[in-house]
């Protein structure tokens, strides 16, 4: 690991602690006080440093008060389980029947509650589980750096220590799809099936055109962590305007804690050429690695919602090549299993289709459960 990467991990580890703002505010206060005592020539600088320290300290105190209120108002709805020195949050509901248990994982580095609507629909039929990746939702931040390979192991450990039993159908969206495929590769004996909802393909980062959004993702999360650390909460004071049971709002409030942004900033470094060189071998799932595991790749037929990627390409022929690349590169996941199948989402839906058409997603998962259930015919 390069020195710069190690330094970034140390910084993120510090920033993931909600009290870090007070520690950061202390040095300028000490320096300012020292300047004031050194004579009239340095009093202006000293006053400025003390003023800056006071502003940082007040912002940090505001953040601590806010996260304390949020913690009291929104306690963890599931179980906190130890996975080796840090805890992960697991919410499991629904009857444990003879069929597989469904485990959901949202995109980005969001907490499991981002897929609560899907979970609420699925638990009516089967055992359904939401897991918060370390740092997200109610889970502790865990050690740094964050990697998909590490979180795949932590996910499997959290399920075991929460008392959940396989076989499982893992369902992952976007970056969460990459995580679920990685976990399935590690424990095929626990798997009944895998549903990938427009998963993030590593080839798109390794061989595709530069995507500014991906390149900025880690930095943007670090900036958000600093904003939250010093009390600049976009959601502060607005929680009363939404229904308290709204899962999206609950998750947004919980993830104002800096650990969510810091964990995301760490793991999203994988989605860069340097990150792939460093972590790709342990992260990617290659052709045939899932054997004959039933796999459904669910994604839009076209590139609805991805216009910003192509608007930056002026040459028509190059734009057509870019479109073809992004339409086909995600299908590489089909090669991971000999029993894979492509499922197209409803017309007009884009990458965010799990939020827009949750009933469709649950129907797709149900179709796999029917194929995997007791007495079901061999789906091959």
Short mmCIF file of C-alpha atoms in Angstrom, two decimals:
data_model
loop_
_atom_site.label_atom_id
_atom_site.label_comp_id
_atom_site.label_asym_id
_atom_site.label_seq_id
_atom_site.Cartn_x
_atom_site.Cartn_y
_atom_site.Cartn_z
CA UNK A 1 0.00 0.00 0.00
CA UNK A 2 1.37 3.39 -0.98
CA UNK A 3 2.18 5.97 1.76
CA UNK A 4 -0.49 8.34 0.42
CA UNK A 5 -3.12 5.64 0.69
CA UNK A 6 -2.08 4.83 4.25
CA UNK A 7 -2.28 8.51 5.19
CA UNK A 8 -5.75 8.77 3.66
CA UNK A 9 -6.91 5.76 5.68
CA UNK A 10 -5.55 7.27 8.90
CA UNK A 11 -7.39 10.52 8.14
CA UNK A 12 -10.64 8.73 7.33
CA UNK A 13 -10.36 6.65 10.49
CA UNK A 14 -10.11 9.87 12.51
CA UNK A 15 -12.91 11.64 10.65
CA UNK A 16 -15.21 8.64 11.14
CA UNK A 17 -15.40 9.52 14.85
CA UNK A 18 -18.10 12.09 15.49
CA UNK A 19 -16.01 13.76 18.21
CA UNK A 20 -13.10 14.37 15.81
CA UNK A 21 -14.27 17.93 15.13
CA UNK A 22 -13.46 18.94 18.70
CA UNK A 23 -9.98 17.45 18.38
CA UNK A 24 -9.43 19.31 15.11
CA UNK A 25 -10.62 22.58 16.67
CA UNK A 26 -8.12 22.38 19.54
CA UNK A 27 -4.76 23.04 17.76
CA UNK A 28 -5.76 26.42 16.27
CA UNK A 29 -7.04 27.47 19.70
CA UNK A 30 -3.67 26.62 21.29
CA UNK A 31 -1.77 28.30 18.46
CA UNK A 32 -3.98 31.38 18.71
CA UNK A 33 -3.48 31.67 22.44
CA UNK A 34 0.28 31.36 21.97
CA UNK A 35 0.25 34.14 19.33
CA UNK A 36 -1.69 36.47 21.60
CA UNK A 37 0.92 36.07 24.35
CA UNK A 38 3.79 36.87 21.96
CA UNK A 39 3.01 40.55 21.67
CA UNK A 40 0.89 43.08 19.76
CA UNK A 41 2.27 42.11 16.36
CA UNK A 42 0.76 38.66 16.52
CA UNK A 43 -2.52 39.43 18.26
CA UNK A 44 -4.48 39.78 15.03
CA UNK A 45 -3.30 36.36 13.83
CA UNK A 46 -3.94 34.92 17.27
CA UNK A 47 -7.44 36.35 17.36
CA UNK A 48 -8.19 34.92 13.91
CA UNK A 49 -6.99 31.48 14.97
CA UNK A 50 -9.03 31.57 18.17
CA UNK A 51 -12.08 32.71 16.20
CA UNK A 52 -11.64 29.90 13.69
CA UNK A 53 -11.23 27.41 16.51
CA UNK A 54 -14.39 28.68 18.17
CA UNK A 55 -16.37 28.35 14.93
CA UNK A 56 -15.09 24.80 14.37
CA UNK A 57 -15.79 23.85 17.97
CA UNK A 58 -19.34 25.21 17.88
CA UNK A 59 -20.01 23.41 14.60
CA UNK A 60 -18.64 20.17 16.02
CA UNK A 61 -20.73 20.55 19.16
CA UNK A 62 -23.81 21.11 17.00
CA UNK A 63 -22.99 17.89 15.12
CA UNK A 64 -22.61 15.90 18.34
CA UNK A 65 -25.93 17.19 19.67
CA UNK A 66 -27.63 16.36 16.39
CA UNK A 67 -26.33 12.79 16.13
CA UNK A 68 -27.24 12.17 19.77
CA UNK A 69 -30.83 13.24 19.04
CA UNK A 70 -30.93 11.06 15.95
CA UNK A 71 -29.54 8.06 17.84
CA UNK A 72 -32.23 8.37 20.48
CA UNK A 73 -35.03 8.91 17.98
CA UNK A 74 -34.02 6.15 15.57
CA UNK A 75 -32.65 3.15 17.50
CA UNK A 76 -31.45 0.17 15.50
CA UNK A 77 -34.51 -1.85 14.44
CA UNK A 78 -32.53 -5.10 14.14
CA UNK A 79 -29.67 -6.84 15.93
CA UNK A 80 -26.11 -5.59 16.40
CA UNK A 81 -23.72 -8.52 15.95
CA UNK A 82 -19.97 -8.61 16.52
CA UNK A 83 -17.91 -9.52 13.44
CA UNK A 84 -14.47 -9.32 14.99
CA UNK A 85 -14.06 -6.14 17.01
CA UNK A 86 -16.81 -4.10 15.37
CA UNK A 87 -20.56 -4.56 15.10
CA UNK A 88 -22.85 -4.84 12.11
CA UNK A 89 -26.59 -4.25 12.05
CA UNK A 90 -28.79 -7.09 10.77
CA UNK A 91 -32.56 -6.74 10.34
CA UNK A 92 -34.22 -10.11 9.65
CA UNK A 93 -37.99 -10.53 9.36
CA UNK A 94 -40.45 -13.03 7.95
CA UNK A 95 -40.97 -16.71 8.62
CA UNK A 96 -38.13 -19.13 8.09
CA UNK A 97 -39.73 -21.73 5.85
CA UNK A 98 -38.33 -24.53 3.71
CA UNK A 99 -37.21 -22.09 1.01
CA UNK A 100 -34.12 -19.86 0.83
CA UNK A 101 -33.64 -16.66 2.82
CA UNK A 102 -33.34 -13.47 0.76
CA UNK A 103 -30.54 -11.02 1.65
CA UNK A 104 -30.64 -7.53 0.10
CA UNK A 105 -27.75 -5.14 -0.54
CA UNK A 106 -28.25 -1.60 -1.95
CA UNK A 107 -25.94 0.29 -4.26
CA UNK A 108 -23.27 2.81 -3.38
CA UNK A 109 -22.25 2.21 0.20
CA UNK A 110 -25.70 2.81 1.65
CA UNK A 111 -27.21 1.05 4.62
CA UNK A 112 -29.57 -1.87 4.10
CA UNK A 113 -32.57 0.34 4.92
CA UNK A 114 -32.23 1.78 1.40
CA UNK A 115 -33.94 -1.43 0.23
CA UNK A 116 -36.59 -1.47 2.94
CA UNK A 117 -39.50 -1.29 0.47
CA UNK A 118 -38.26 -4.46 -1.23
CA UNK A 119 -37.67 -6.11 2.12
CA UNK A 120 -41.19 -5.24 3.30
CA UNK A 121 -42.69 -6.88 0.22
CA UNK A 122 -40.49 -9.97 0.40
CA UNK A 123 -40.99 -10.69 4.11
CA UNK A 124 -44.64 -11.47 3.42
CA UNK A 125 -43.53 -14.61 1.62
CA UNK A 126 -40.12 -15.61 2.96
CA UNK A 127 -37.35 -14.77 5.38
CA UNK A 128 -35.87 -11.42 4.32
CA UNK A 129 -32.70 -9.79 5.65
CA UNK A 130 -31.18 -6.31 5.44
CA UNK A 131 -27.54 -5.86 6.43
CA UNK A 132 -25.71 -2.56 6.97
CA UNK A 133 -22.20 -2.59 5.55
CA UNK A 134 -19.65 -1.32 8.13
CA UNK A 135 -19.99 2.43 8.48
CA UNK A 136 -23.41 2.51 6.84
CA UNK A 137 -26.77 2.58 8.60
CA UNK A 138 -26.41 1.54 12.24
CA UNK A 139 -23.19 -0.47 11.80
CA UNK A 140 -19.86 0.51 13.33
CA UNK A 141 -17.28 1.88 10.87
CA UNK A 142 -14.90 -1.08 11.12
CA UNK A 143 -11.20 -0.98 10.25
CA UNK A 144 -9.78 0.97 7.33
CA UNK A 145 -9.25 0.59 4.44
CA UNK A 146 -12.70 -0.62 3.46
CA UNK A 147 -12.71 -3.09 0.55
CA UNK A 148 -15.34 -5.20 -1.16
CA UNK A 149 -13.37 -8.35 -0.39
CA UNK A 150 -13.28 -7.50 3.33
CA UNK A 151 -16.96 -6.62 3.41
CA UNK A 152 -17.92 -9.86 1.66
CA UNK A 153 -16.33 -11.79 4.53
CA UNK A 154 -17.93 -9.49 7.11
CA UNK A 155 -21.36 -9.95 5.50
CA UNK A 156 -21.13 -13.74 5.72
CA UNK A 157 -19.89 -13.51 9.31
CA UNK A 158 -22.71 -11.13 10.30
CA UNK A 159 -25.36 -13.48 8.90
CA UNK A 160 -23.88 -16.44 10.77
CA UNK A 161 -23.57 -14.60 14.08
CA UNK A 162 -27.09 -13.22 13.74
CA UNK A 163 -28.30 -16.82 13.68
CA UNK A 164 -29.43 -16.80 10.05
CA UNK A 165 -29.18 -20.03 8.10
CA UNK A 166 -28.71 -20.70 4.42
CA UNK A 167 -29.41 -21.42 1.74
CA UNK A 168 -29.54 -17.78 0.68
CA UNK A 169 -30.60 -15.86 -2.37
CA UNK A 170 -28.35 -12.80 -2.45
CA UNK A 171 -29.77 -9.71 -4.18
CA UNK A 172 -27.48 -6.74 -4.84
CA UNK A 173 -27.94 -3.48 -6.71
CA UNK A 174 -25.11 -1.63 -8.47
CA UNK A 175 -22.01 -1.60 -6.22
CA UNK A 176 -23.94 -3.87 -3.86
CA UNK A 177 -24.23 -6.38 -6.69
CA UNK A 178 -20.45 -6.58 -6.90
CA UNK A 179 -20.35 -7.26 -3.15
CA UNK A 180 -23.00 -9.99 -3.31
CA UNK A 181 -21.29 -11.74 -6.22
CA UNK A 182 -18.02 -11.63 -4.27
CA UNK A 183 -19.65 -13.14 -1.18
CA UNK A 184 -21.38 -15.84 -3.24
CA UNK A 185 -18.01 -16.81 -4.75
CA UNK A 186 -16.56 -17.30 -1.28
CA UNK A 187 -19.34 -19.51 0.10
CA UNK A 188 -21.11 -21.30 -2.76
CA UNK A 189 -22.25 -23.97 -0.28
CA UNK A 190 -24.56 -21.37 1.34
CA UNK A 191 -26.07 -20.10 -1.91
CA UNK A 192 -29.34 -21.01 -3.61
CA UNK A 193 -29.20 -18.18 -6.13
CA UNK A 194 -27.91 -14.73 -6.98
CA UNK A 195 -29.86 -11.76 -8.37
CA UNK A 196 -27.73 -8.89 -9.67
CA UNK A 197 -29.62 -5.63 -10.22
CA UNK A 198 -27.62 -3.66 -12.81
CA UNK A 199 -24.37 -4.53 -10.99
CA UNK A 200 -21.23 -2.44 -11.21
CA UNK A 201 -18.89 -4.07 -13.75
CA UNK A 202 -15.19 -3.67 -13.01
CA UNK A 203 -14.49 -3.69 -16.74
CA UNK A 204 -16.33 -0.37 -17.03
CA UNK A 205 -13.75 1.24 -14.76
CA UNK A 206 -10.73 -0.61 -16.11
CA UNK A 207 -11.42 -0.24 -19.82
CA UNK A 208 -14.18 2.34 -20.19
CA UNK A 209 -13.93 6.08 -20.76
CA UNK A 210 -13.11 8.26 -17.78
CA UNK A 211 -16.24 8.96 -15.76
CA UNK A 212 -15.86 12.17 -13.70
CA UNK A 213 -18.56 11.06 -11.27
CA UNK A 214 -16.66 7.91 -10.35
CA UNK A 215 -13.34 9.72 -10.15
CA UNK A 216 -14.81 12.29 -7.75
CA UNK A 217 -16.87 9.85 -5.67
CA UNK A 218 -14.31 9.20 -2.94
CA UNK A 219 -13.34 12.88 -2.67
CA UNK A 220 -16.97 13.98 -2.57
CA UNK A 221 -17.67 11.61 0.31
CA UNK A 222 -14.71 13.00 2.23
CA UNK A 223 -15.98 16.54 1.72
CA UNK A 224 -19.42 15.47 3.00
CA UNK A 225 -17.80 13.93 6.07
CA UNK A 226 -16.08 17.24 6.86
CA UNK A 227 -19.29 19.19 6.32
CA UNK A 228 -21.20 16.90 8.66
CA UNK A 229 -18.38 16.86 11.21
CA UNK A 230 -18.69 20.63 11.65
CA UNK A 231 -22.47 20.76 11.77
CA UNK A 232 -23.30 21.63 8.15
CA UNK A 233 -26.18 19.20 7.87
CA UNK A 234 -28.43 19.73 4.87
CA UNK A 235 -31.12 17.69 6.65
CA UNK A 236 -30.77 19.29 10.08
CA UNK A 237 -34.05 20.58 11.42
CA UNK A 238 -36.05 19.06 8.56
CA UNK A 239 -36.73 15.62 9.98
CA UNK A 240 -40.08 16.72 11.39
CA UNK A 241 -41.40 17.54 7.90
CA UNK A 242 -41.40 13.87 6.86
CA UNK A 243 -43.25 10.89 8.23
CA UNK A 244 -41.03 9.30 10.91
CA UNK A 245 -41.57 5.86 9.35
CA UNK A 246 -40.22 6.90 5.95
CA UNK A 247 -37.25 4.50 5.51
CA UNK A 248 -35.35 6.80 3.14
CA UNK A 249 -35.58 9.69 5.61
CA UNK A 250 -34.60 7.49 8.55
CA UNK A 251 -31.52 6.24 6.72
CA UNK A 252 -30.58 9.75 5.60
CA UNK A 253 -30.71 10.98 9.19
CA UNK A 254 -28.74 8.03 10.55
CA UNK A 255 -26.07 8.45 7.89
CA UNK A 256 -25.38 12.05 8.86
CA UNK A 257 -22.85 10.42 11.16
CA UNK A 258 -19.43 10.87 9.58
CA UNK A 259 -18.62 7.16 9.59
CA UNK A 260 -21.01 6.61 6.67
CA UNK A 261 -19.17 9.08 4.43
CA UNK A 262 -15.71 7.95 5.56
CA UNK A 263 -16.42 4.27 4.92
CA UNK A 264 -17.84 5.13 1.50
CA UNK A 265 -14.84 7.35 0.69
CA UNK A 266 -12.52 4.46 1.51
CA UNK A 267 -14.24 1.70 -0.45
CA UNK A 268 -15.13 3.84 -3.48
CA UNK A 269 -11.42 4.18 -4.18
CA UNK A 270 -11.80 0.72 -5.72
CA UNK A 271 -13.74 2.30 -8.59
CA UNK A 272 -10.67 3.89 -10.11
CA UNK A 273 -7.84 2.54 -12.28
CA UNK A 274 -5.49 2.62 -9.28
CA UNK A 275 -8.08 0.91 -7.12
CA UNK A 276 -8.60 -1.88 -9.64
CA UNK A 277 -4.87 -2.45 -9.86
CA UNK A 278 -4.68 -2.65 -6.08
CA UNK A 279 -7.87 -4.57 -5.21
CA UNK A 280 -9.28 -6.02 -8.41
CA UNK A 281 -8.04 -9.59 -8.02
CA UNK A 282 -9.81 -9.95 -4.67
CA UNK A 283 -12.91 -8.01 -5.75
CA UNK A 284 -13.93 -9.10 -9.23
CA UNK A 285 -15.82 -12.30 -9.98
CA UNK A 286 -14.46 -13.96 -13.10
CA UNK A 287 -15.90 -16.27 -15.74
CA UNK A 288 -17.09 -19.57 -14.33
CA UNK A 289 -16.28 -18.76 -10.69
CA UNK A 290 -19.90 -19.27 -9.58
CA UNK A 291 -20.12 -22.71 -11.14
CA UNK A 292 -23.75 -23.65 -11.79
CA UNK A 293 -25.30 -21.24 -9.27
CA UNK A 294 -28.63 -19.88 -10.61
CA UNK A 295 -27.94 -16.25 -11.51
CA UNK A 296 -30.30 -13.57 -12.79
CA UNK A 297 -28.84 -10.40 -14.26
CA UNK A 298 -31.58 -7.75 -14.13
CA UNK A 299 -30.87 -4.51 -15.97
CA UNK A 300 -32.49 -2.02 -18.35
CA UNK A 301 -32.60 -2.81 -22.04
CA UNK A 302 -31.17 0.61 -22.90
CA UNK A 303 -29.18 3.38 -21.19
CA UNK A 304 -32.05 5.44 -19.78
CA UNK A 305 -30.75 7.98 -17.27
CA UNK A 306 -27.12 7.75 -18.38
CA UNK A 307 -27.09 10.73 -20.71
CA UNK A 308 -24.41 12.64 -18.81
CA UNK A 309 -21.91 9.93 -19.74
CA UNK A 310 -22.46 10.45 -23.45
CA UNK A 311 -23.03 14.20 -23.59
CA UNK A 312 -19.31 14.73 -23.04
CA UNK A 313 -18.45 12.72 -26.18
CA UNK A 314 -18.68 15.01 -29.23
CA UNK A 315 -17.74 12.54 -31.95
CA UNK A 316 -20.85 10.55 -33.09
CA UNK A 317 -18.90 7.39 -33.84
CA UNK A 318 -17.12 7.49 -30.51
CA UNK A 319 -20.42 8.16 -28.72
CA UNK A 320 -21.93 5.10 -30.39
CA UNK A 321 -18.95 3.02 -29.28
CA UNK A 322 -19.29 4.26 -25.70
CA UNK A 323 -23.01 3.38 -25.69
CA UNK A 324 -22.31 -0.09 -27.03
CA UNK A 325 -19.61 -0.61 -24.41
CA UNK A 326 -21.87 0.28 -21.47
CA UNK A 327 -24.75 -1.76 -22.84
CA UNK A 328 -22.66 -4.91 -23.12
CA UNK A 329 -20.05 -4.71 -20.37
CA UNK A 330 -22.50 -5.51 -17.56
CA UNK A 331 -23.49 -8.72 -19.35
CA UNK A 332 -20.05 -10.07 -18.50
CA UNK A 333 -21.55 -11.17 -15.17
CA UNK A 334 -23.54 -13.78 -17.12
CA UNK A 335 -20.28 -15.63 -17.73
CA UNK A 336 -19.75 -16.17 -13.99
CA UNK A 337 -22.27 -19.05 -13.90
CA UNK A 338 -23.36 -21.73 -16.33
CA UNK A 339 -26.96 -21.20 -15.19
CA UNK A 340 -27.34 -17.48 -15.73
CA UNK A 341 -30.17 -15.61 -17.39
CA UNK A 342 -30.75 -12.01 -18.50
CA UNK A 343 -33.93 -10.22 -17.34
CA UNK A 344 -34.89 -6.82 -18.74
CA UNK A 345 -36.49 -4.16 -16.56
CA UNK A 346 -39.73 -2.40 -17.60
CA UNK A 347 -39.41 0.05 -20.47
CA UNK A 348 -38.42 3.56 -19.44
CA UNK A 349 -36.60 2.52 -16.25
CA UNK A 350 -32.96 3.29 -15.64
CA UNK A 351 -30.29 2.33 -13.13
CA UNK A 352 -32.54 3.35 -10.22
CA UNK A 353 -35.24 0.83 -11.14
CA UNK A 354 -35.23 -0.92 -7.69
CA UNK A 355 -36.66 2.30 -6.23
CA UNK A 356 -39.05 2.95 -9.11
CA UNK A 357 -40.48 -0.56 -9.63
CA UNK A 358 -39.95 -2.51 -6.39
CA UNK A 359 -42.86 -4.84 -7.14
CA UNK A 360 -41.16 -5.92 -10.37
CA UNK A 361 -37.90 -6.63 -8.53
CA UNK A 362 -39.66 -8.74 -5.91
CA UNK A 363 -41.45 -10.67 -8.66
CA UNK A 364 -38.10 -11.47 -10.27
CA UNK A 365 -36.70 -12.64 -6.94
CA UNK A 366 -39.85 -14.70 -6.35
CA UNK A 367 -39.32 -16.41 -9.70
CA UNK A 368 -35.90 -17.54 -8.54
CA UNK A 369 -37.28 -18.65 -5.18
CA UNK A 370 -39.84 -20.79 -7.01
CA UNK A 371 -37.06 -22.44 -8.99
CA UNK A 372 -35.02 -23.05 -5.83
CA UNK A 373 -37.86 -24.16 -3.56
CA UNK A 374 -38.53 -27.69 -2.29
CA UNK A 375 -39.69 -29.95 -5.06
CA UNK A 376 -38.91 -27.39 -7.76
CA UNK A 377 -37.65 -28.76 -11.04
CA UNK A 378 -33.97 -28.41 -11.92
CA UNK A 379 -33.70 -24.90 -13.41
CA UNK A 380 -30.77 -25.78 -15.65
#
